[in-house]
Amino acid sequence: MRLPKTVAALIEVFEKLPGIGPRTAARLTYFLVNQPDSLAKQLAAAAASLKTGTKLCGVCKNIGATNPCEICNDSGRDRAKICVVEEPQGLLAIENSQAFKGLYHVLHGRIAPTAGLGPDDIYLKELVARIKSGKFKEVVLATNADTEGETTAMYISKLLAATGVKLTRIAQGIPTGGDIEYADELTLRRALEGRRKY
Amino acid sequence: MRLPKTVAALIEVFEKLPGIGPRTAARLTYFLVNQPDSLAKQLAAAAASLKTGTKLCGVCKNIGATNPCEICNDSGRDRAKICVVEEPQGLLAIENSQAFKGLYHVLHGRIAPTAGLGPDDIYLKELVARIKSGKFKEVVLATNADTEGETTAMYISKLLAATGVKLTRIAQGIPTGGDIEYADELTLRRALEGRRKY
């Protein structure tokens, strides 16, 4: 059986999105076929206007509604601290935690030699230029806690060593609600290494 | 930080799709922001025209380009056999296997009392009417192999018992490439019960 053209077309677009395989793409598409037309229309409208309202911040490389972005423009922020994240989603997660009130730098990627991604593929020299301006006292490295995130943090720390800026790395340990019994060895080791006075 | 309106709008639509939570919705949206504008535009166009090219087949309830659908119109099909599936995706999977050349009936759901879904919520009386026409010799029950799928198959078999039509159920057993050692007990039991002469 040949699929209706419009069904095949949407499946094909969905398959181009990360983490969506052929089966999920078909499931999402048929879900939309079975919903009132308005949901597909909402999706169409939102996708069509996605880029018109978004700008890459020229300062921190966050995706915002303005350039410079809302955070870079916010005079209430601690402008001596800068938090380095891999992606805008990481920035959002930290903002939602309300535990950081400084500025950000979004790398838009990570150093991943096995995937052919080197220092020049992310906004790294822009970060170095910002730090060398001397305006920052602390750089919080909040790249992910996986191999590539660690590599990236390590690379940045070496690049910035000569500037004398204080470098910190977000803590690794047992996640809140986590069970020690089920934690992997590396997480436990990091949790022990990072233990603090109680 | 407030998200750019257009980003928030697309995240909100993605979250309405099955199996997509807030984090995946954000990941998909930022992926589209970072891609050339054409991909978001492709998604917009495909979603906008999704329904124009699709019709619910009045006979088998499949989603097709025409009504009746391509399969119901195909004179080369074995019109004495009918395969009952839960969703159009199930029909597609069986078509791709090329192991069935009869007609179909798509229920668009299953009987799931815990989710408040009863026999009247799916195209069941339409199935009964088709079988009572006396045109079919065999009904292949190809609902899923989970609890609700089994319940639905059982319910249909009771409904149709009086018609005298031959009822069959697709086999359960070890999936091709599967390792007996890792098969769960119920699958193994079904595989043994369903053993055939070699």
Short mmCIF file of C-alpha atoms in Angstrom, two decimals:
data_model
loop_
_atom_site.label_atom_id
_atom_site.label_comp_id
_atom_site.label_asym_id
_atom_site.label_seq_id
_atom_site.Cartn_x
_atom_site.Cartn_y
_atom_site.Cartn_z
CA MET A 1 0.00 0.00 0.00
CA ARG A 2 1.22 3.46 -0.79
CA LEU A 3 0.76 5.98 1.99
CA PRO A 4 -1.30 9.08 1.29
CA LYS A 5 1.21 11.67 0.03
CA THR A 6 0.53 14.16 2.80
CA VAL A 7 1.03 11.47 5.46
CA ALA A 8 4.30 10.34 3.87
CA ALA A 9 5.46 13.97 3.66
CA LEU A 10 4.97 14.66 7.36
CA ILE A 11 6.53 11.33 8.37
CA GLU A 12 9.56 12.28 6.29
CA VAL A 13 9.97 15.64 8.06
CA PHE A 14 9.52 14.11 11.52
CA GLU A 15 12.22 11.55 10.73
CA LYS A 16 14.70 14.39 10.27
CA LEU A 17 14.28 15.42 13.91
CA PRO A 18 16.74 14.03 16.47
CA GLY A 19 15.70 10.83 18.24
CA ILE A 20 12.70 10.26 15.98
CA GLY A 21 12.83 7.07 13.93
CA PRO A 22 10.44 5.84 11.25
CA ARG A 23 8.00 4.25 13.71
CA THR A 24 7.75 7.28 16.00
CA ALA A 25 7.41 9.54 12.96
CA ALA A 26 4.48 7.44 11.75
CA ARG A 27 2.90 7.36 15.20
CA LEU A 28 3.09 11.16 15.57
CA THR A 29 1.70 11.68 12.07
CA TYR A 30 -1.26 9.34 12.55
CA PHE A 31 -1.92 10.95 15.91
CA LEU A 32 -2.24 14.29 14.11
CA VAL A 33 -4.44 12.73 11.41
CA ASN A 34 -6.80 11.47 14.10
CA GLN A 35 -6.88 14.74 16.04
CA PRO A 36 -9.10 17.67 15.07
CA ASP A 37 -7.49 19.55 12.20
CA SER A 38 -6.66 22.44 14.53
CA LEU A 39 -3.68 20.68 16.15
CA ALA A 40 -1.94 20.08 12.81
CA LYS A 41 -2.72 23.69 11.93
CA GLN A 42 -1.26 24.85 15.26
CA LEU A 43 1.89 22.86 14.50
CA ALA A 44 2.04 24.37 11.02
CA ALA A 45 1.67 27.92 12.33
CA ALA A 46 4.20 27.46 15.13
CA ALA A 47 6.78 25.89 12.83
CA ALA A 48 6.25 28.57 10.16
CA SER A 49 6.90 31.45 12.54
CA LEU A 50 9.54 29.74 14.68
CA LYS A 51 12.51 31.67 13.38
CA THR A 52 10.91 35.10 13.03
CA GLY A 53 10.83 35.58 16.79
CA THR A 54 14.25 34.14 17.61
CA LYS A 55 17.64 35.76 17.53
CA LEU A 56 21.09 34.48 18.34
CA CYS A 57 22.42 36.76 21.06
CA GLY A 58 25.62 38.34 19.77
CA VAL A 59 27.07 38.40 23.28
CA CYS A 60 26.33 35.06 24.95
CA LYS A 61 25.04 33.11 21.90
CA ASN A 62 21.82 32.21 23.69
CA ILE A 63 18.68 31.93 21.56
CA GLY A 64 16.46 34.80 22.64
CA ALA A 65 13.74 37.11 21.46
CA THR A 66 16.18 40.04 21.25
CA ASN A 67 19.87 40.66 20.54
CA PRO A 68 21.48 41.11 23.03
CA CYS A 69 19.23 38.69 24.86
CA GLU A 70 17.09 39.38 27.90
CA ILE A 71 19.72 37.98 30.28
CA CYS A 72 22.63 39.97 28.82
CA ASN A 73 20.44 43.11 29.02
CA ASP A 74 19.36 42.47 32.63
CA SER A 75 21.16 44.96 34.89
CA GLY A 76 20.10 42.97 37.97
CA ARG A 77 22.43 40.11 37.07
CA ASP A 78 25.79 39.40 38.70
CA ARG A 79 28.04 40.45 35.83
CA ALA A 80 31.20 39.01 37.43
CA LYS A 81 30.04 35.40 37.03
CA ILE A 82 29.62 33.54 33.77
CA CYS A 83 28.22 30.04 33.34
CA VAL A 84 29.28 28.02 30.29
CA VAL A 85 26.72 25.57 28.90
CA GLU A 86 26.64 23.38 25.81
CA GLU A 87 23.14 24.23 24.57
CA PRO A 88 20.34 26.76 25.18
CA GLN A 89 18.36 23.96 26.87
CA GLY A 90 21.11 23.71 29.51
CA LEU A 91 20.81 27.46 30.14
CA LEU A 92 17.05 27.06 30.54
CA ALA A 93 17.47 24.20 33.01
CA ILE A 94 19.86 26.27 35.13
CA GLU A 95 17.56 29.28 34.97
CA ASN A 96 14.69 27.10 36.15
CA SER A 97 16.78 25.97 39.13
CA GLN A 98 17.07 29.65 40.15
CA ALA A 99 20.49 28.85 41.63
CA PHE A 100 22.56 31.09 39.35
CA LYS A 101 22.11 34.80 38.82
CA GLY A 102 25.13 35.58 36.65
CA LEU A 103 25.58 35.70 32.89
CA TYR A 104 25.93 32.81 30.44
CA HIS A 105 27.87 31.61 27.45
CA VAL A 106 26.30 29.04 25.16
CA LEU A 107 28.82 26.95 23.21
CA HIS A 108 26.26 25.39 20.85
CA GLY A 109 27.99 22.05 21.01
CA ARG A 110 30.88 20.32 22.62
CA ILE A 111 34.31 19.01 21.72
CA ALA A 112 33.76 15.46 20.48
CA PRO A 113 36.72 14.20 18.47
CA THR A 114 35.00 10.91 17.66
CA ALA A 115 32.18 12.87 16.01
CA GLY A 116 34.70 15.13 14.26
CA LEU A 117 33.77 18.15 16.41
CA GLY A 118 36.72 20.28 17.42
CA PRO A 119 37.18 23.58 19.30
CA ASP A 120 36.47 25.60 16.15
CA ASP A 121 33.01 24.09 15.76
CA ILE A 122 31.65 25.74 18.90
CA TYR A 123 31.59 29.34 20.22
CA LEU A 124 34.86 28.90 22.09
CA LYS A 125 37.01 31.76 20.85
CA GLU A 126 34.08 34.08 21.61
CA LEU A 127 34.14 32.76 25.19
CA VAL A 128 37.90 33.31 25.47
CA ALA A 129 37.49 36.89 24.20
CA ARG A 130 34.81 37.58 26.80
CA ILE A 131 36.98 36.24 29.64
CA LYS A 132 40.07 38.10 28.41
CA SER A 133 38.09 41.34 28.68
CA GLY A 134 38.79 40.92 32.41
CA LYS A 135 35.18 41.60 33.44
CA PHE A 136 34.60 38.19 34.97
CA LYS A 137 35.81 36.83 38.29
CA GLU A 138 34.38 33.31 38.02
CA VAL A 139 33.68 30.93 35.14
CA VAL A 140 31.28 28.11 36.07
CA LEU A 141 31.81 25.17 33.73
CA ALA A 142 28.37 23.58 33.31
CA THR A 143 29.00 21.34 30.34
CA ASN A 144 27.38 17.91 30.62
CA ALA A 145 28.79 15.25 32.95
CA ASP A 146 29.59 12.82 30.13
CA THR A 147 32.89 12.17 28.35
CA GLU A 148 32.50 14.94 25.77
CA GLY A 149 31.28 17.41 28.38
CA GLU A 150 34.29 16.61 30.57
CA THR A 151 36.66 16.92 27.61
CA THR A 152 35.15 20.29 26.75
CA ALA A 153 35.40 21.54 30.35
CA MET A 154 39.02 20.37 30.55
CA TYR A 155 39.87 22.06 27.25
CA ILE A 156 38.31 25.34 28.36
CA SER A 157 40.10 25.22 31.71
CA LYS A 158 43.46 24.90 29.93
CA LEU A 159 42.62 27.72 27.52
CA LEU A 160 41.70 30.04 30.38
CA ALA A 161 44.38 29.02 32.90
CA ALA A 162 46.63 31.92 31.97
CA THR A 163 43.89 34.52 32.51
CA GLY A 164 43.85 33.83 36.26
CA VAL A 165 40.03 33.77 36.34
CA LYS A 166 38.52 31.47 38.97
CA LEU A 167 37.29 28.29 37.27
CA THR A 168 34.64 26.08 38.87
CA ARG A 169 32.85 22.95 37.72
CA ILE A 170 29.30 22.01 38.74
CA ALA A 171 29.24 19.13 41.22
CA GLN A 172 28.73 15.51 40.28
CA GLY A 173 27.13 13.13 42.74
CA ILE A 174 24.00 11.23 43.66
CA PRO A 175 20.96 12.94 42.09
CA THR A 176 18.33 14.13 44.59
CA GLY A 177 16.03 11.23 45.39
CA GLY A 178 18.67 8.84 44.13
CA ASP A 179 19.49 5.56 45.81
CA ILE A 180 23.15 4.93 46.66
CA GLU A 181 22.63 1.23 46.04
CA TYR A 182 21.82 1.88 42.39
CA ALA A 183 24.37 4.60 41.69
CA ASP A 184 27.14 3.58 39.29
CA GLU A 185 30.71 3.41 40.58
CA LEU A 186 31.91 6.57 38.88
CA THR A 187 29.03 8.62 40.25
CA LEU A 188 29.71 7.28 43.74
CA ARG A 189 33.41 8.03 43.43
CA ARG A 190 32.61 11.60 42.33
CA ALA A 191 30.08 11.95 45.15
CA LEU A 192 32.70 10.89 47.69
CA GLU A 193 35.43 13.06 46.22
CA GLY A 194 33.06 16.01 46.34
CA ARG A 195 31.90 15.43 49.93
CA ARG A 196 31.42 18.53 52.04
CA LYS A 197 31.43 19.38 55.75
CA TYR A 198 28.00 18.60 57.20
CA MET B 1 14.24 34.05 31.56
CA ARG B 2 11.20 34.07 29.34
CA LEU B 3 11.50 32.01 26.19
CA PRO B 4 11.06 33.71 22.85
CA LYS B 5 7.31 33.49 22.11
CA THR B 6 7.75 31.52 18.90
CA VAL B 7 9.99 28.98 20.66
CA ALA B 8 7.50 28.58 23.51
CA ALA B 9 4.66 28.18 21.00
CA LEU B 10 6.31 25.30 19.15
CA ILE B 11 7.38 23.59 22.39
CA GLU B 12 3.75 23.76 23.52
CA VAL B 13 2.48 22.09 20.34
CA PHE B 14 5.15 19.37 20.44
CA GLU B 15 4.18 18.60 24.05
CA LYS B 16 0.67 17.71 22.87
CA LEU B 17 2.05 14.84 20.78
CA PRO B 18 2.14 11.35 22.31
CA GLY B 19 5.35 10.39 24.07
CA ILE B 20 6.84 13.88 23.88
CA GLY B 21 7.51 15.52 27.23
CA PRO B 22 8.71 19.06 27.97
CA ARG B 23 12.40 18.22 27.54
CA THR B 24 12.01 16.43 24.22
CA ALA B 25 9.71 19.22 23.01
CA ALA B 26 12.42 21.78 23.84
CA ARG B 27 15.14 19.65 22.23
CA LEU B 28 13.16 19.28 18.99
CA THR B 29 12.35 22.99 18.92
CA TYR B 30 15.94 24.14 19.46
CA PHE B 31 17.07 21.63 16.85
CA LEU B 32 14.76 23.36 14.37
CA VAL B 33 15.97 26.80 15.48
CA ASN B 34 19.54 25.76 14.75
CA GLN B 35 18.75 24.18 11.38
CA PRO B 36 18.37 26.20 8.19
CA ASP B 37 14.93 27.80 8.10
CA SER B 38 13.85 25.39 5.36
CA LEU B 39 13.34 22.44 7.72
CA ALA B 40 10.90 24.36 9.94
CA LYS B 41 9.18 25.54 6.78
CA GLN B 42 8.99 21.95 5.49
CA LEU B 43 7.42 20.92 8.78
CA ALA B 44 4.95 23.82 8.55
CA ALA B 45 3.96 22.92 5.00
CA ALA B 46 3.60 19.20 5.72
CA ALA B 47 1.52 19.79 8.85
CA ALA B 48 -0.67 22.36 7.09
CA SER B 49 -1.61 20.03 4.25
CA LEU B 50 -1.69 16.81 6.29
CA LYS B 51 -5.44 16.39 6.33
CA THR B 52 -6.24 17.54 2.80
CA GLY B 53 -4.78 14.38 1.30
CA THR B 54 -6.15 11.89 3.82
CA LYS B 55 -9.52 10.22 4.02
CA LEU B 56 -10.99 7.72 6.44
CA CYS B 57 -12.00 4.71 4.36
CA GLY B 58 -15.72 4.18 4.85
CA VAL B 59 -15.29 0.43 4.45
CA CYS B 60 -12.24 -0.63 6.47
CA LYS B 61 -11.57 2.63 8.40
CA ASN B 62 -7.98 2.75 7.16
CA ILE B 63 -6.47 6.20 6.59
CA GLY B 64 -5.92 6.45 2.85
CA ALA B 65 -5.71 8.87 0.00
CA THR B 66 -9.12 7.82 -1.29
CA ASN B 67 -12.45 6.53 0.06
CA PRO B 68 -12.79 3.56 -0.31
CA CYS B 69 -9.07 3.14 0.20
CA GLU B 70 -6.56 1.65 -2.21
CA ILE B 71 -6.71 -1.77 -0.53
CA CYS B 72 -10.51 -2.00 -0.46
CA ASN B 73 -10.53 -1.02 -4.16
CA ASP B 74 -7.85 -3.56 -5.13
CA SER B 75 -9.51 -6.39 -7.06
CA GLY B 76 -6.36 -8.52 -6.72
CA ARG B 77 -6.90 -8.98 -2.99
CA ASP B 78 -8.24 -12.11 -1.34
CA ARG B 79 -11.68 -10.81 -0.38
CA ALA B 80 -12.50 -13.82 1.82
CA LYS B 81 -9.90 -12.91 4.44
CA ILE B 82 -10.00 -9.92 6.76
CA CYS B 83 -7.29 -8.86 9.18
CA VAL B 84 -8.29 -6.80 12.25
CA VAL B 85 -5.72 -4.31 13.54
CA GLU B 86 -5.84 -1.63 16.22
CA GLU B 87 -4.29 1.24 14.26
CA PRO B 88 -3.36 2.18 10.67
CA GLN B 89 0.32 1.72 11.67
CA GLY B 90 -0.42 -1.95 12.36
CA LEU B 91 -1.92 -2.30 8.90
CA LEU B 92 1.19 -0.71 7.42
CA ALA B 93 3.49 -3.07 9.32
CA ILE B 94 1.57 -6.10 8.05
CA GLU B 95 1.54 -4.75 4.50
CA ASN B 96 5.31 -4.30 4.70
CA SER B 97 5.68 -7.94 5.77
CA GLN B 98 3.93 -8.94 2.49
CA ALA B 99 2.53 -11.97 4.30
CA PHE B 100 -1.15 -11.07 4.01
CA LYS B 101 -3.06 -10.36 0.83
CA GLY B 102 -6.60 -10.03 2.17
CA LEU B 103 -8.62 -7.04 3.35
CA TYR B 104 -8.38 -5.15 6.63
CA HIS B 105 -10.44 -3.63 9.36
CA VAL B 106 -8.88 -0.85 11.47
CA LEU B 107 -10.45 -0.51 14.93
CA HIS B 108 -8.78 2.82 15.75
CA GLY B 109 -8.17 1.76 19.30
CA ARG B 110 -8.64 -1.13 21.63
CA ILE B 111 -10.81 -2.14 24.56
CA ALA B 112 -9.04 -0.81 27.63
CA PRO B 113 -11.39 -0.63 30.63
CA THR B 114 -8.71 0.93 32.85
CA ALA B 115 -8.46 3.82 30.37
CA GLY B 116 -12.25 4.04 30.11
CA LEU B 117 -12.27 2.70 26.55
CA GLY B 118 -15.11 0.31 25.80
CA PRO B 119 -16.39 -1.51 22.69
CA ASP B 120 -18.34 1.57 21.57
CA ASP B 121 -15.18 3.69 21.37
CA ILE B 122 -13.72 1.71 18.46
CA TYR B 123 -15.03 0.64 15.03
CA LEU B 124 -16.35 -2.66 16.36
CA LYS B 125 -19.99 -2.69 15.28
CA GLU B 126 -18.78 -1.80 11.77
CA LEU B 127 -16.57 -4.91 11.90
CA VAL B 128 -19.46 -7.08 13.07
CA ALA B 129 -21.65 -5.74 10.24
CA ARG B 130 -18.95 -6.60 7.69
CA ILE B 131 -18.58 -10.16 9.00
CA LYS B 132 -22.34 -10.69 9.20
CA SER B 133 -22.52 -9.87 5.48
CA GLY B 134 -21.22 -13.43 5.10
CA LYS B 135 -18.51 -12.45 2.60
CA PHE B 136 -15.59 -13.47 4.77
CA LYS B 137 -14.30 -16.96 5.52
CA GLU B 138 -11.49 -16.01 7.92
CA VAL B 139 -10.96 -13.20 10.43
CA VAL B 140 -7.29 -12.78 11.45
CA LEU B 141 -7.11 -11.08 14.83
CA ALA B 142 -3.93 -8.96 14.72
CA THR B 143 -4.49 -6.76 17.74
CA ASN B 144 -1.35 -6.18 19.81
CA ALA B 145 0.07 -8.93 22.03
CA ASP B 146 -0.43 -6.95 25.25
CA THR B 147 -3.24 -7.15 27.81
CA GLU B 148 -5.57 -4.71 26.03
CA GLY B 149 -4.88 -6.29 22.65
CA GLU B 150 -5.68 -9.74 24.08
CA THR B 151 -8.83 -8.40 25.74
CA THR B 152 -9.93 -6.87 22.44
CA ALA B 153 -9.22 -10.08 20.49
CA MET B 154 -11.13 -12.11 23.07
CA TYR B 155 -14.08 -9.73 22.98
CA ILE B 156 -14.23 -9.84 19.18
CA SER B 157 -14.01 -13.64 19.14
CA LYS B 158 -17.03 -13.85 21.47
CA LEU B 159 -18.99 -11.32 19.38
CA LEU B 160 -18.34 -13.28 16.20
CA ALA B 161 -18.63 -16.84 17.56
CA ALA B 162 -22.25 -17.19 16.41
CA THR B 163 -21.43 -16.20 12.81
CA GLY B 164 -19.42 -19.39 12.31
CA VAL B 165 -16.58 -17.49 10.61
CA LYS B 166 -13.10 -18.98 11.09
CA LEU B 167 -11.23 -16.91 13.69
CA THR B 168 -7.43 -16.94 13.89
CA ARG B 169 -4.95 -15.06 16.06
CA ILE B 170 -1.44 -14.11 14.91
CA ALA B 171 1.22 -16.22 16.62
CA GLN B 172 3.13 -15.19 19.70
CA GLY B 173 6.63 -16.49 20.27
CA ILE B 174 10.31 -15.67 20.16
CA PRO B 175 10.91 -12.74 17.79
CA THR B 176 13.23 -13.51 14.88
CA GLY B 177 16.83 -13.06 16.03
CA GLY B 178 15.67 -13.36 19.63
CA ASP B 179 17.56 -15.29 22.27
CA ILE B 180 15.60 -17.91 24.22
CA GLU B 181 17.72 -17.17 27.26
CA TYR B 182 16.40 -13.61 27.42
CA ALA B 183 12.78 -14.29 26.49
CA ASP B 184 10.30 -13.66 29.31
CA GLU B 185 8.36 -16.61 30.71
CA LEU B 186 5.04 -15.74 29.09
CA THR B 187 6.62 -15.38 25.65
CA LEU B 188 8.34 -18.74 26.07
CA ARG B 189 5.12 -20.37 27.22
CA ARG B 190 3.30 -18.97 24.17
CA ALA B 191 6.15 -20.09 21.91
CA LEU B 192 5.90 -23.64 23.28
CA GLU B 193 2.11 -23.76 23.13
CA GLY B 194 2.30 -22.59 19.53
CA ARG B 195 4.97 -25.09 18.45
CA ARG B 196 4.51 -26.61 15.02
CA LYS B 197 5.65 -29.76 13.24
CA TYR B 198 9.15 -29.30 11.90
#
